[in-house]
C-alpha atoms as a printed R data frame, in Angstrom:
    type eleno elety resid chain resno       x       y       z
1   ATOM     1    CA   ILE     A     1 -10.381 211.132 167.595
2   ATOM     2    CA   ASN     A     2 -11.283 208.669 170.311
3   ATOM     3    CA   ILE     A     3 -14.794 209.609 171.564
4   ATOM     4    CA   ASN     A     4 -14.422 207.470 174.672
5   ATOM     5    CA   THR     A     5 -11.214 209.308 175.609
6   ATOM     6    CA   ILE     A     6 -12.997 212.661 175.249
7   ATOM     7    CA   ASN     A     7 -15.946 211.476 177.391
8   ATOM     8    CA   VAL     A     8 -13.606 210.252 180.114
9   ATOM     9    CA   HIS     A     9 -11.699 213.530 180.005
10  ATOM    10    CA   CYS     A    10 -14.934 215.573 180.271
11  ATOM    11    CA   ARG     A    11 -16.236 213.481 183.130
12  ATOM    12    CA   GLN     A    12 -12.917 213.941 184.922
13  ATOM    13    CA   LYS     A    13 -13.098 217.727 184.502
14  ATOM    14    CA   VAL     A    14 -16.667 217.783 185.860
15  ATOM    15    CA   ALA     A    15 -15.632 215.624 188.809
16  ATOM    16    CA   ASP     A    16 -12.642 217.866 189.543
17  ATOM    17    CA   ALA     A    17 -14.815 220.996 189.402
18  ATOM    18    CA   LEU     A    18 -17.390 219.387 191.682
19  ATOM    19    CA   ALA     A    19 -14.685 218.379 194.141
20  ATOM    20    CA   VAL     A    20 -13.393 221.958 194.225
21  ATOM    21    CA   ARG     A    21 -16.893 223.255 194.928
22  ATOM    22    CA   VAL     A    22 -17.403 220.710 197.697
23  ATOM    23    CA   ARG     A    23 -14.076 221.634 199.322
24  ATOM    24    CA   LYS     A    24 -14.975 225.334 199.179
25  ATOM    25    CA   ARG     A    25 -18.385 224.651 200.663
26  ATOM    26    CA   VAL     A    26 -16.928 222.550 203.476
27  ATOM    27    CA   ALA     A    27 -14.373 225.259 204.232
28  ATOM    28    CA   ALA     A    28 -17.104 227.894 204.293
29  ATOM    29    CA   LEU     A    29 -19.208 225.793 206.661
30  ATOM    30    CA   GLN     A    30 -16.221 225.329 208.952
31  ATOM    31    CA   ARG     A    31 -15.582 229.085 209.020
32  ATOM    32    CA   GLU     A    32 -19.273 229.705 209.747
33  ATOM    33    CA   ARG     A    33 -19.229 227.223 212.623
34  ATOM    34    CA   GLU     A    34 -16.102 228.851 214.032
35  ATOM    35    CA   ARG     A    35 -17.820 232.256 213.962
36  ATOM    36    CA   GLU     A    36 -20.934 230.833 215.647
37  ATOM    37    CA   ARG     A    37 -18.760 229.198 218.319
38  ATOM    38    CA   GLU     A    38 -16.933 232.486 218.902
39  ATOM    39    CA   VAL     A    39 -20.208 234.424 219.176
40  ATOM    40    CA   HIS     A    40 -21.583 231.822 221.586
41  ATOM    41    CA   ASN     A    41 -18.470 231.995 223.747
42  ATOM    42    CA   ASN     A    42 -18.554 235.798 223.839
43  ATOM    43    CA   SER     A    43 -22.253 235.730 224.706
44  ATOM    44    CA   THR     A    44 -21.606 233.242 227.502
45  ATOM    45    CA   LEU     A    45 -18.810 235.394 228.899
46  ATOM    46    CA   LEU     A    46 -21.063 238.450 228.777
47  ATOM    47    CA   GLN     A    47 -23.844 236.587 230.605
48  ATOM    48    CA   LEU     A    48 -21.422 235.333 233.236
49  ATOM    49    CA   SER     A    49 -19.999 238.825 233.685
50  ATOM    50    CA   THR     A    50 -23.488 240.348 233.997
51  ATOM    51    CA   SER     A    51 -24.629 237.631 236.387
52  ATOM    52    CA   HIS     A    52 -21.489 238.147 238.502
53  ATOM    53    CA   THR     A    53 -22.040 241.881 238.811
54  ATOM    54    CA   ASN     A    54 -25.784 241.485 239.266
55  ATOM    55    CA   PRO     A    55 -26.779 238.235 241.024
56  ATOM    56    CA   ASN     A    56 -30.452 238.866 240.257
57  ATOM    57    CA   HIS     A    57 -29.879 239.189 236.501
58  ATOM    58    CA   ARG     A    58 -31.308 235.772 235.649
59  ATOM    59    CA   ASP     A    59 -34.342 236.350 237.837
60  ATOM    60    CA   ARG     A    60 -35.203 239.707 236.298
61  ATOM    61    CA   PRO     A    61 -38.185 239.303 233.916
62  ATOM    62    CA   ARG     A    62 -38.019 240.651 230.396
63  ATOM    63    CA   ILE     A    63 -40.138 243.788 230.039
64  ATOM    64    CA   MET     A    64 -42.615 243.715 227.158
65  ATOM    65    CA   PRO     A    65 -44.967 246.635 226.439
66  ATOM    66    CA   ALA     A    66 -48.736 246.548 226.560
67  ATOM    67    CA   THR     A    67 -50.920 247.148 223.513
68  ATOM    68    CA   VAL     A    68 -51.908 250.819 223.548
69  ATOM    69    CA   TYR     A    69 -54.655 252.671 221.665
70  ATOM    70    CA   LEU     A    70 -55.188 256.440 221.851
71  ATOM    71    CA   VAL     A    71 -58.588 257.917 220.942
72  ATOM    72    CA   THR     A    72 -58.552 261.697 220.661
73  ATOM    73    CA   GLY     A    73 -60.960 264.388 219.535
74  ATOM    74    CA   GLY     A    74 -62.916 267.455 220.528
75  ATOM    75    CA   ALA     A    75 -65.960 267.742 222.774
76  ATOM    76    CA   ARG     A    76 -68.866 265.476 221.737
77  ATOM    77    CA   SER     A    77 -66.817 264.025 218.893
78  ATOM    78    CA   GLY     A    78 -67.820 260.465 219.838
79  ATOM    79    CA   LYS     A    79 -64.444 259.477 221.248
80  ATOM    80    CA   SER     A    80 -65.706 257.899 224.505
81  ATOM    81    CA   SER     A    81 -68.383 255.835 222.725
82  ATOM    82    CA   TYR     A    82 -65.875 254.648 220.149
83  ATOM    83    CA   ALA     A    83 -63.334 253.723 222.831
84  ATOM    84    CA   GLN     A    84 -65.986 251.866 224.833
85  ATOM    85    CA   ASN     A    85 -67.045 249.873 221.775
86  ATOM    86    CA   LEU     A    86 -63.391 249.121 221.018
87  ATOM    87    CA   CYS     A    87 -63.010 247.670 224.526
88  ATOM    88    CA   GLU     A    88 -66.186 245.598 224.318
89  ATOM    89    CA   THR     A    89 -65.272 244.054 220.976
90  ATOM    90    CA   SER     A    90 -61.878 242.997 222.341
91  ATOM    91    CA   CYS     A    91 -62.755 241.771 225.833
92  ATOM    92    CA   GLU     A    92 -65.872 240.186 227.336
93  ATOM    93    CA   ASN     A    93 -65.326 241.754 230.777
94  ATOM    94    CA   PRO     A    94 -63.380 245.011 230.290
95  ATOM    95    CA   ILE     A    95 -62.253 247.467 232.954
96  ATOM    96    CA   TYR     A    96 -63.267 251.125 233.121
97  ATOM    97    CA   LEU     A    97 -60.502 253.114 234.785
98  ATOM    98    CA   ALA     A    98 -62.063 256.370 235.981
99  ATOM    99    CA   THR     A    99 -59.479 259.099 236.500
100 ATOM   100    CA   SER     A   100 -61.980 261.770 237.553
101 ATOM   101    CA   LYS     A   101 -62.687 262.845 241.114
102 ATOM   102    CA   VAL     A   102 -66.307 263.228 242.196
103 ATOM   103    CA   TRP     A   103 -66.663 266.849 243.345
104 ATOM   104    CA   ASP     A   104 -70.415 267.262 243.810
105 ATOM   105    CA   ASP     A   105 -73.776 265.451 243.708
106 ATOM   106    CA   ASP     A   106 -74.403 266.413 240.100
107 ATOM   107    CA   PHE     A   107 -71.166 264.812 238.953
108 ATOM   108    CA   LYS     A   108 -71.880 261.802 241.173
109 ATOM   109    CA   ASP     A   109 -75.235 261.279 239.409
110 ATOM   110    CA   ARG     A   110 -73.499 261.591 236.039
111 ATOM   111    CA   VAL     A   111 -70.949 258.922 236.988
112 ATOM   112    CA   LYS     A   112 -73.724 256.607 238.165
113 ATOM   113    CA   ARG     A   113 -75.625 257.068 234.899
114 ATOM   114    CA   HIS     A   114 -72.557 256.205 232.837
115 ATOM   115    CA   GLN     A   115 -71.940 253.079 234.928
116 ATOM   116    CA   ASN     A   116 -75.502 251.884 234.269
117 ATOM   117    CA   GLU     A   117 -75.072 252.540 230.546
118 ATOM   118    CA   ARG     A   118 -71.909 250.419 230.431
119 ATOM   119    CA   GLY     A   119 -73.581 247.372 231.971
120 ATOM   120    CA   ASP     A   120 -72.712 244.766 234.577
121 ATOM   121    CA   HIS     A   121 -69.993 243.121 232.474
122 ATOM   122    CA   TRP     A   122 -67.760 246.163 233.120
123 ATOM   123    CA   THR     A   123 -65.563 246.502 236.207
124 ATOM   124    CA   THR     A   124 -65.038 250.092 237.378
125 ATOM   125    CA   ILE     A   125 -61.814 251.145 239.103
126 ATOM   126    CA   GLU     A   126 -61.536 254.707 240.401
127 ATOM   127    CA   GLU     A   127 -57.946 255.931 240.513
128 ATOM   128    CA   PRO     A   128 -57.146 259.641 240.149
129 ATOM   129    CA   LEU     A   129 -53.333 259.424 240.195
130 ATOM   130    CA   TYR     A   130 -51.559 256.057 240.143
131 ATOM   131    CA   PRO     A   131 -53.369 253.402 238.032
132 ATOM   132    CA   SER     A   132 -50.301 251.125 238.074
133 ATOM   133    CA   ASN     A   133 -51.228 250.264 241.675
134 ATOM   134    CA   HIS     A   134 -54.021 248.148 240.167
135 ATOM   135    CA   LYS     A   135 -51.820 246.171 237.763
136 ATOM   136    CA   ASP     A   136 -52.907 242.829 239.249
137 ATOM   137    CA   ALA     A   137 -56.435 243.504 237.988
138 ATOM   138    CA   PHE     A   138 -55.266 244.451 234.481
139 ATOM   139    CA   GLY     A   139 -53.827 241.100 233.359
140 ATOM   140    CA   GLY     A   140 -55.599 239.686 230.303
141 ATOM   141    CA   LYS     A   141 -58.074 242.589 230.171
142 ATOM   142    CA   ALA     A   142 -58.897 245.581 228.003
143 ATOM   143    CA   ILE     A   143 -58.772 248.749 230.113
144 ATOM   144    CA   LEU     A   144 -60.535 251.946 229.091
145 ATOM   145    CA   VAL     A   145 -58.747 254.947 230.653
146 ATOM   146    CA   ASP     A   146 -61.130 257.912 230.526
147 ATOM   147    CA   CYS     A   147 -59.530 260.320 230.326
148 ATOM   148    CA   LEU     A   148 -56.001 261.757 230.075
149 ATOM   149    CA   THR     A   149 -57.277 265.298 230.539
150 ATOM   150    CA   LEU     A   150 -58.808 264.630 233.957
151 ATOM   151    CA   TRP     A   151 -55.796 262.518 234.916
152 ATOM   152    CA   LEU     A   152 -53.487 265.442 234.115
153 ATOM   153    CA   THR     A   153 -55.814 267.789 236.017
154 ATOM   154    CA   ASN     A   154 -55.437 265.663 239.138
155 ATOM   155    CA   PHE     A   155 -51.651 265.933 238.965
156 ATOM   156    CA   PHE     A   156 -51.906 269.707 238.426
157 ATOM   157    CA   MET     A   157 -53.863 269.920 241.673
158 ATOM   158    CA   GLU     A   158 -51.534 267.464 243.405
159 ATOM   159    CA   MET     A   159 -48.529 269.647 242.522
160 ATOM   160    CA   GLY     A   160 -50.265 272.854 243.595
161 ATOM   161    CA   ALA     A   161 -50.887 274.459 240.185
162 ATOM   162    CA   PHE     A   162 -54.631 274.408 240.943
163 ATOM   163    CA   ASN     A   163 -56.485 274.027 244.209
164 ATOM   164    CA   GLU     A   164 -59.308 271.515 244.494
165 ATOM   165    CA   PRO     A   165 -62.922 272.717 244.095
166 ATOM   166    CA   ASP     A   166 -64.717 273.335 247.358
167 ATOM   167    CA   GLY     A   167 -68.457 272.798 247.140
168 ATOM   168    CA   ASP     A   168 -69.893 275.322 244.684
169 ATOM   169    CA   LYS     A   169 -66.556 277.112 244.359
170 ATOM   170    CA   ASP     A   170 -64.533 276.345 241.246
171 ATOM   171    CA   ALA     A   171 -60.855 275.388 241.312
172 ATOM   172    CA   LYS     A   172 -58.461 278.333 241.389
173 ATOM   173    CA   ALA     A   173 -54.979 278.554 239.911
174 ATOM   174    CA   SER     A   174 -51.907 279.716 241.741
175 ATOM   175    CA   ASN     A   175 -51.157 283.438 241.416
176 ATOM   176    CA   ASP     A   176 -47.417 282.771 241.667
177 ATOM   177    CA   ASP     A   177 -46.135 282.462 238.065
178 ATOM   178    CA   GLU     A   178 -42.926 280.710 239.107
179 ATOM   179    CA   LYS     A   179 -44.812 278.235 241.290
180 ATOM   180    CA   LEU     A   180 -47.329 277.678 238.500
181 ATOM   181    CA   SER     A   181 -44.577 276.968 235.976
182 ATOM   182    CA   THR     A   182 -42.758 274.564 238.295
183 ATOM   183    CA   ALA     A   183 -45.944 272.790 239.335
184 ATOM   184    CA   SER     A   184 -47.116 272.297 235.740
185 ATOM   185    CA   GLU     A   185 -43.742 270.833 234.738
186 ATOM   186    CA   GLN     A   186 -43.788 268.472 237.727
187 ATOM   187    CA   ALA     A   187 -47.361 267.426 236.981
188 ATOM   188    CA   LEU     A   188 -46.536 266.608 233.362
189 ATOM   189    CA   SER     A   189 -43.386 264.716 234.372
190 ATOM   190    CA   LYS     A   190 -45.253 262.634 236.954
191 ATOM   191    CA   VAL     A   191 -48.186 261.701 234.724
192 ATOM   192    CA   LYS     A   192 -45.812 260.704 231.898
193 ATOM   193    CA   ALA     A   193 -43.774 258.556 234.290
194 ATOM   194    CA   GLU     A   194 -46.930 256.852 235.582
195 ATOM   195    CA   PHE     A   195 -48.112 256.236 232.021
196 ATOM   196    CA   ASP     A   196 -44.754 254.676 231.114
197 ATOM   197    CA   LYS     A   197 -44.999 252.449 234.185
198 ATOM   198    CA   MET     A   198 -48.524 251.324 233.270
199 ATOM   199    CA   ILE     A   199 -47.738 250.183 229.752
200 ATOM   200    CA   THR     A   200 -44.908 247.828 230.760
201 ATOM   201    CA   GLN     A   201 -47.574 245.182 231.464
202 ATOM   202    CA   TRP     A   202 -47.429 242.993 228.358
203 ATOM   203    CA   ASN     A   203 -50.695 241.103 228.935
204 ATOM   204    CA   ALA     A   204 -52.926 244.189 229.097
205 ATOM   205    CA   THR     A   205 -54.589 246.304 226.397
206 ATOM   206    CA   PHE     A   206 -55.063 249.983 227.225
207 ATOM   207    CA   ILE     A   207 -57.449 252.318 225.392
208 ATOM   208    CA   PHE     A   208 -56.762 255.923 226.414
209 ATOM   209    CA   VAL     A   209 -59.216 258.733 225.720
210 ATOM   210    CA   THR     A   210 -57.987 262.316 225.510
211 ATOM   211    CA   ASN     A   211 -59.109 265.771 224.371
212 ATOM   212    CA   GLU     A   212 -57.786 268.095 221.695
213 ATOM   213    CA   ILE     A   213 -58.235 271.182 223.866
214 ATOM   214    CA   GLY     A   214 -55.519 273.047 221.986
215 ATOM   215    CA   SER     A   215 -57.620 273.124 218.821
216 ATOM   216    CA   GLY     A   216 -59.996 275.752 220.201
217 ATOM   217    CA   LEU     A   217 -59.610 279.382 221.208
218 ATOM   218    CA   HIS     A   218 -56.426 280.709 222.742
219 ATOM   219    CA   ALA     A   219 -56.557 280.323 226.527
220 ATOM   220    CA   GLU     A   220 -57.055 283.594 228.434
221 ATOM   221    CA   THR     A   221 -55.112 282.934 231.647
222 ATOM   222    CA   ALA     A   222 -51.530 281.846 232.236
223 ATOM   223    CA   ALA     A   223 -52.703 278.761 234.146
224 ATOM   224    CA   SER     A   224 -55.005 277.711 231.310
225 ATOM   225    CA   ARG     A   225 -52.194 278.152 228.779
226 ATOM   226    CA   LYS     A   226 -49.876 276.034 230.934
227 ATOM   227    CA   PHE     A   227 -52.486 273.303 231.095
228 ATOM   228    CA   VAL     A   228 -53.207 273.391 227.337
229 ATOM   229    CA   ASP     A   229 -49.480 273.093 226.633
230 ATOM   230    CA   ALA     A   230 -49.077 270.223 229.093
231 ATOM   231    CA   GLN     A   231 -52.097 268.437 227.589
232 ATOM   232    CA   GLY     A   232 -50.593 268.717 224.121
233 ATOM   233    CA   TRP     A   233 -47.222 267.373 225.264
234 ATOM   234    CA   LEU     A   234 -48.916 264.508 227.134
235 ATOM   235    CA   ASN     A   235 -50.935 263.628 224.034
236 ATOM   236    CA   GLN     A   236 -47.749 263.574 221.970
237 ATOM   237    CA   HIS     A   237 -46.012 261.370 224.537
238 ATOM   238    CA   VAL     A   238 -48.866 258.843 224.623
239 ATOM   239    CA   SER     A   239 -49.200 258.940 220.837
240 ATOM   240    CA   SER     A   240 -45.500 258.138 220.416
241 ATOM   241    CA   LYS     A   241 -45.951 254.978 222.512
242 ATOM   242    CA   ALA     A   242 -49.363 253.983 221.094
243 ATOM   243    CA   ASP     A   243 -49.769 251.182 218.566
244 ATOM   244    CA   MET     A   244 -52.771 252.935 217.019
245 ATOM   245    CA   VAL     A   245 -54.124 256.509 217.221
246 ATOM   246    CA   ILE     A   246 -57.707 257.370 216.223
247 ATOM   247    CA   HIS     A   247 -58.900 260.951 215.745
248 ATOM   248    CA   MET     A   248 -62.668 261.329 216.130
249 ATOM   249    CA   VAL     A   249 -64.467 264.003 214.103
250 ATOM   250    CA   ALA     A   250 -68.281 264.259 214.250
251 ATOM   251    CA   GLY     A   251 -68.546 260.642 215.324
252 ATOM   252    CA   VAL     A   252 -66.355 259.390 212.469
253 ATOM   253    CA   PRO     A   253 -63.075 257.628 213.361
254 ATOM   254    CA   ASN     A   254 -59.979 258.607 211.401
255 ATOM   255    CA   ILE     A   255 -56.990 256.338 211.949
256 ATOM   256    CA   ILE     A   256 -53.931 258.575 211.929
257 ATOM   257    CA   LYS     A   257 -51.463 255.968 213.195
258 ATOM   258    CA   SER     A   258 -51.669 252.227 212.522
259 ATOM   259    CA   PHE     A   259 -49.819 249.177 213.743
260 ATOM   260    CA   PRO     A   260 -46.328 249.082 212.194
261 ATOM   261    CA   ALA     A   261 -45.950 247.085 209.016
262 ATOM   262    CA   GLU     A   262 -43.619 244.122 208.668
263 ATOM   263    CA   ARG     A   263 -40.085 245.531 208.792
264 ATOM   264    CA   ARG     A   264 -38.184 242.482 207.585
265 ATOM   265    CA   ASN     A   265 -37.310 242.084 203.946
266 ATOM   266    CA   PRO     A   266 -39.835 240.025 201.960
267 ATOM   267    CA   LEU     A   267 -38.893 236.347 201.901
268 ATOM   268    CA   LYS     A   268 -38.987 233.981 198.967
269 ATOM   269    CA   ALA     A   269 -42.540 232.974 198.024
270 ATOM   270    CA   PRO     A   270 -43.466 229.641 196.391
271 ATOM   271    CA   SER     A   271 -43.577 229.666 192.600
272 ATOM   272    CA   SER     A   272 -46.729 228.936 190.612
273 ATOM   273    CA   GLN     A   273 -45.531 225.365 190.072
274 ATOM   274    CA   ASP     A   274 -44.844 224.996 193.798
275 ATOM   275    CA   LEU     A   275 -48.391 226.126 194.577
276 ATOM   276    CA   VAL     A   276 -49.852 223.615 192.111
277 ATOM   277    CA   GLU     A   277 -47.819 220.812 193.634
278 ATOM   278    CA   ARG     A   278 -48.839 221.785 197.181
279 ATOM   279    CA   GLU     A   279 -52.494 221.941 196.196
280 ATOM   280    CA   MET     A   280 -52.133 218.420 194.789
281 ATOM   281    CA   LEU     A   281 -50.498 217.352 198.062
282 ATOM   282    CA   ASP     A   282 -53.376 218.734 200.129
283 ATOM   283    CA   LYS     A   283 -55.960 217.000 197.919
284 ATOM   284    CA   PHE     A   284 -54.061 213.735 198.297
285 ATOM   285    CA   LEU     A   285 -53.903 214.126 202.095
286 ATOM   286    CA   SER     A   286 -57.608 214.983 202.225
287 ATOM   287    CA   ALA     A   287 -58.361 211.594 200.692
288 ATOM   288    CA   ARG     A   288 -56.298 209.613 203.198
289 ATOM   289    CA   GLY     A   289 -57.932 207.056 205.432
290 ATOM   290    CA   LEU     A   290 -58.908 208.350 208.858
291 ATOM   291    CA   THR     A   291 -60.370 206.827 211.979
292 ATOM   292    CA   MET     A   292 -63.315 209.033 212.857
293 ATOM   293    CA   ASP     A   293 -63.702 210.304 216.400
294 ATOM   294    CA   ASP     A   294 -66.424 208.176 217.984
295 ATOM   295    CA   LYS     A   295 -67.374 210.946 220.440
296 ATOM   296    CA   GLY     A   296 -68.439 213.548 217.897
297 ATOM   297    CA   TYR     A   297 -67.512 215.833 215.029
298 ATOM   298    CA   PHE     A   298 -67.325 219.544 214.154
299 ATOM   299    CA   MET     A   299 -69.043 221.440 211.338
300 ATOM   300    CA   VAL     A   300 -67.556 224.759 210.197
301 ATOM   301    CA   LYS     A   301 -69.576 227.389 208.331
302 ATOM   302    CA   LEU     A   302 -69.445 231.104 207.586
303 ATOM   303    CA   ASP     A   303 -72.134 233.682 208.249
304 ATOM   304    CA   HIS     A   304 -71.121 236.525 205.940
305 ATOM   305    CA   SER     A   305 -74.099 238.661 206.986
306 ATOM   306    CA   LYS     A   306 -72.910 238.698 210.614
307 ATOM   307    CA   GLY     A   307 -69.224 238.509 209.712
308 ATOM   308    CA   VAL     A   308 -68.540 235.461 211.905
309 ATOM   309    CA   ILE     A   309 -67.243 231.919 211.751
310 ATOM   310    CA   ARG     A   310 -69.763 229.426 213.178
311 ATOM   311    CA   VAL     A   311 -68.612 226.035 214.450
312 ATOM   312    CA   THR     A   312 -71.044 223.422 215.757
313 ATOM   313    CA   TYR     A   313 -70.132 220.278 217.684
314 ATOM   314    CA   HIS     A   314 -72.323 217.238 217.032
315 ATOM   315    CA   SER     A   315 -72.264 214.425 219.546
316 ATOM   316    CA   CYS     A   316 -71.965 210.762 218.524
317 ATOM   317    CA   ILE     A   317 -72.345 209.532 222.106
318 ATOM   318    CA   LYS     A   318 -75.237 207.114 222.605
319 ATOM   319    CA   ASN     A   319 -77.084 206.157 225.760
320 ATOM   320    CA   ASP     A   320 -78.383 202.693 226.666
321 ATOM   321    CA   LYS     A   321 -81.359 203.181 224.361
322 ATOM   322    CA   GLY     A   322 -79.147 203.991 221.378
323 ATOM   323    CA   GLU     A   323 -80.156 207.665 221.422
324 ATOM   324    CA   ILE     A   324 -77.712 210.469 220.700
325 ATOM   325    CA   CYS     A   325 -76.942 212.272 223.949
326 ATOM   326    CA   ASP     A   326 -74.555 214.779 225.508
327 ATOM   327    CA   VAL     A   327 -71.730 214.014 227.939
328 ATOM   328    CA   HIS     A   328 -74.218 213.817 230.811
329 ATOM   329    CA   GLY     A   329 -76.400 211.237 229.067
330 ATOM   330    CA   ASN     A   330 -79.200 213.682 228.224
331 ATOM   331    CA   LYS     A   331 -80.910 212.958 224.913
332 ATOM   332    CA   ILE     A   332 -80.271 215.538 222.198
333 ATOM   333    CA   SER     A   333 -83.418 216.479 220.300
334 ATOM   334    CA   CYS     A   334 -83.632 216.333 216.530
335 ATOM   335    CA   CYS     A   335 -84.423 219.294 214.340
336 ATOM   336    CA   SER     A   336 -87.655 218.629 212.393
337 ATOM   337    CA   GLY     A   337 -87.084 214.880 212.609
338 ATOM   338    CA   LYS     A   338 -83.741 215.078 210.832
339 ATOM   339    CA   SER     A   339 -80.223 214.854 212.280
340 ATOM   340    CA   PRO     A   340 -79.759 215.680 215.981
341 ATOM   341    CA   ASP     A   341 -79.223 219.296 216.991
342 ATOM   342    CA   PRO     A   342 -75.658 220.351 217.742
343 ATOM   343    CA   MET     A   343 -74.483 219.777 221.288
344 ATOM   344    CA   GLU     A   344 -72.590 223.101 221.263
345 ATOM   345    CA   THR     A   345 -72.414 226.138 218.962
346 ATOM   346    CA   PHE     A   346 -69.497 228.586 218.804
347 ATOM   347    CA   GLU     A   347 -69.314 231.929 217.003
348 ATOM   348    CA   ALA     A   348 -66.162 233.992 216.536
349 ATOM   349    CA   ARG     A   349 -64.857 236.839 214.410
350 ATOM   350    CA   THR     A   350 -61.377 235.387 213.864
351 ATOM   351    CA   ALA     A   351 -59.712 231.985 213.810
352 ATOM   352    CA   LYS     A   352 -57.774 232.779 216.971
353 ATOM   353    CA   GLU     A   353 -60.924 233.774 218.851
354 ATOM   354    CA   MET     A   354 -62.577 230.533 217.745
355 ATOM   355    CA   THR     A   355 -59.737 228.290 218.910
356 ATOM   356    CA   VAL     A   356 -59.653 230.116 222.259
357 ATOM   357    CA   LYS     A   357 -63.394 229.565 222.736
358 ATOM   358    CA   ILE     A   358 -63.232 225.867 221.856
359 ATOM   359    CA   PHE     A   359 -59.934 224.661 223.287
360 ATOM   360    CA   GLU     A   360 -59.382 227.074 226.193
361 ATOM   361    CA   ARG     A   361 -62.848 227.986 227.442
362 ATOM   362    CA   TRP     A   362 -65.094 225.026 226.566
363 ATOM   363    CA   GLU     A   363 -65.370 222.847 229.632
364 ATOM   364    CA   HIS     A   364 -65.726 219.612 227.614
365 ATOM   365    CA   ALA     A   365 -62.790 220.186 225.239
366 ATOM   366    CA   LYS     A   366 -60.328 217.892 227.050
367 ATOM   367    CA   GLU     A   367 -62.711 214.941 227.245
368 ATOM   368    CA   LEU     A   368 -64.196 215.235 223.753
369 ATOM   369    CA   VAL     A   369 -61.489 216.603 221.432
370 ATOM   370    CA   THR     A   370 -58.426 214.604 220.406
371 ATOM   371    CA   VAL     A   371 -55.117 216.182 219.376
372 ATOM   372    CA   GLY     A   372 -55.703 215.290 215.732
373 ATOM   373    CA   HIS     A   373 -59.190 216.749 215.814
374 ATOM   374    CA   ALA     A   374 -57.862 219.966 217.363
375 ATOM   375    CA   ALA     A   375 -55.220 220.273 214.640
376 ATOM   376    CA   TYR     A   376 -57.915 219.772 211.998
377 ATOM   377    CA   ILE     A   377 -60.140 222.478 213.483
378 ATOM   378    CA   GLY     A   378 -57.172 224.853 213.650
379 ATOM   379    CA   ARG     A   379 -56.533 224.390 209.923
380 ATOM   380    CA   GLU     A   380 -60.180 224.727 208.968
381 ATOM   381    CA   VAL     A   381 -60.987 227.865 210.938
382 ATOM   382    CA   GLN     A   382 -57.844 229.524 209.578
383 ATOM   383    CA   LYS     A   383 -59.021 228.737 206.064
384 ATOM   384    CA   ALA     A   384 -62.526 229.919 206.971
385 ATOM   385    CA   GLU     A   385 -61.139 233.207 208.291
386 ATOM   386    CA   GLN     A   386 -59.309 233.864 205.014
387 ATOM   387    CA   CYS     A   387 -62.534 233.257 203.059
388 ATOM   388    CA   LEU     A   388 -64.529 235.444 205.460
389 ATOM   389    CA   PHE     A   389 -62.118 238.379 205.120
390 ATOM   390    CA   ALA     A   390 -61.919 237.996 201.347
391 ATOM   391    CA   GLY     A   391 -65.688 237.591 200.881
392 ATOM   392    CA   LYS     A   392 -65.244 234.163 199.316
393 ATOM   393    CA   PHE     A   393 -67.121 230.871 199.562
394 ATOM   394    CA   TYR     A   394 -65.775 228.411 202.131
395 ATOM   395    CA   GLN     A   395 -65.961 224.622 201.822
396 ATOM   396    CA   GLN     A   396 -65.028 222.484 204.803
397 ATOM   397    CA   ASP     A   397 -62.453 219.808 204.017
């Protein structure tokens, strides 16, 4: 048997098999490209057809929903305090959207007291019926809507189910059952439509407060029963659109609906060997030669007791006397005769909040931070956030 002949024959078979696989792969790629071209052509025709029938199609903005929280509970359950704290932890200058009408001096004093308790960093907007009229003020803000019950009450009065209080006289319901039924249905329909209109604003975060009035005693009058039913249906409507629902009981929050989990199928994760190799790559890149920024540098640390990431910026700028100074030439003092104090200190609860504070809100970011330095800080604060959330030690690279 000629070994060389066998080797040549085997190599030829392997080459033939490889050629067949290549031809199949090329054919498959061609079919895939044909399908993509067909889909693209159909999509183009659809766009042209839509644009022809509706000339304003291209100018119509895409509607994206707002982020919506619903805080519900009984009387004195702590829902308003929780909602207020939720707003303040999300936004530095939140909006309080008051849906109540001021009927008498006692209620006026109560409103004033609550405004003083909230502080000057809050903006109060009073709107009993149509909050969407104030959408220009909502952009980029957290808005506390307190509350759905009073908002619904206003529409009940607007539709004639109740009359408005007059001085010391309480509101009275309509004695006409048919009118009461029609008015309550119209009120619920209108408040739901206004709610749906409000939450189309993608760059706003709404925190709605409502009451679980249906959890108490059975209402005595027909009007009260109509209102309890409408309140329950409104709560269900808002809850169905909310990203998160919190039920307050005795001051304790119970999350009964959370943000939806990732719906896509899990993707392939790196193997253990891949992770080892990537760790080696990062260590190699960490040892590369770098030209340091002559204007200054950042230090990143964690404060686990406060639950924050702390970043300090240290200036390397020197004045005519060779002293470390800030961008205005003012000498930066030294701490106990050691290294100079930081020129700026930032604290944040997440990596995203930190990068916003440094690169979007710091007035000296453009003149002091290079693109490479910004990319470095982005990597480091992301790593710091992971260590903070996991309760692990963080070491700056």
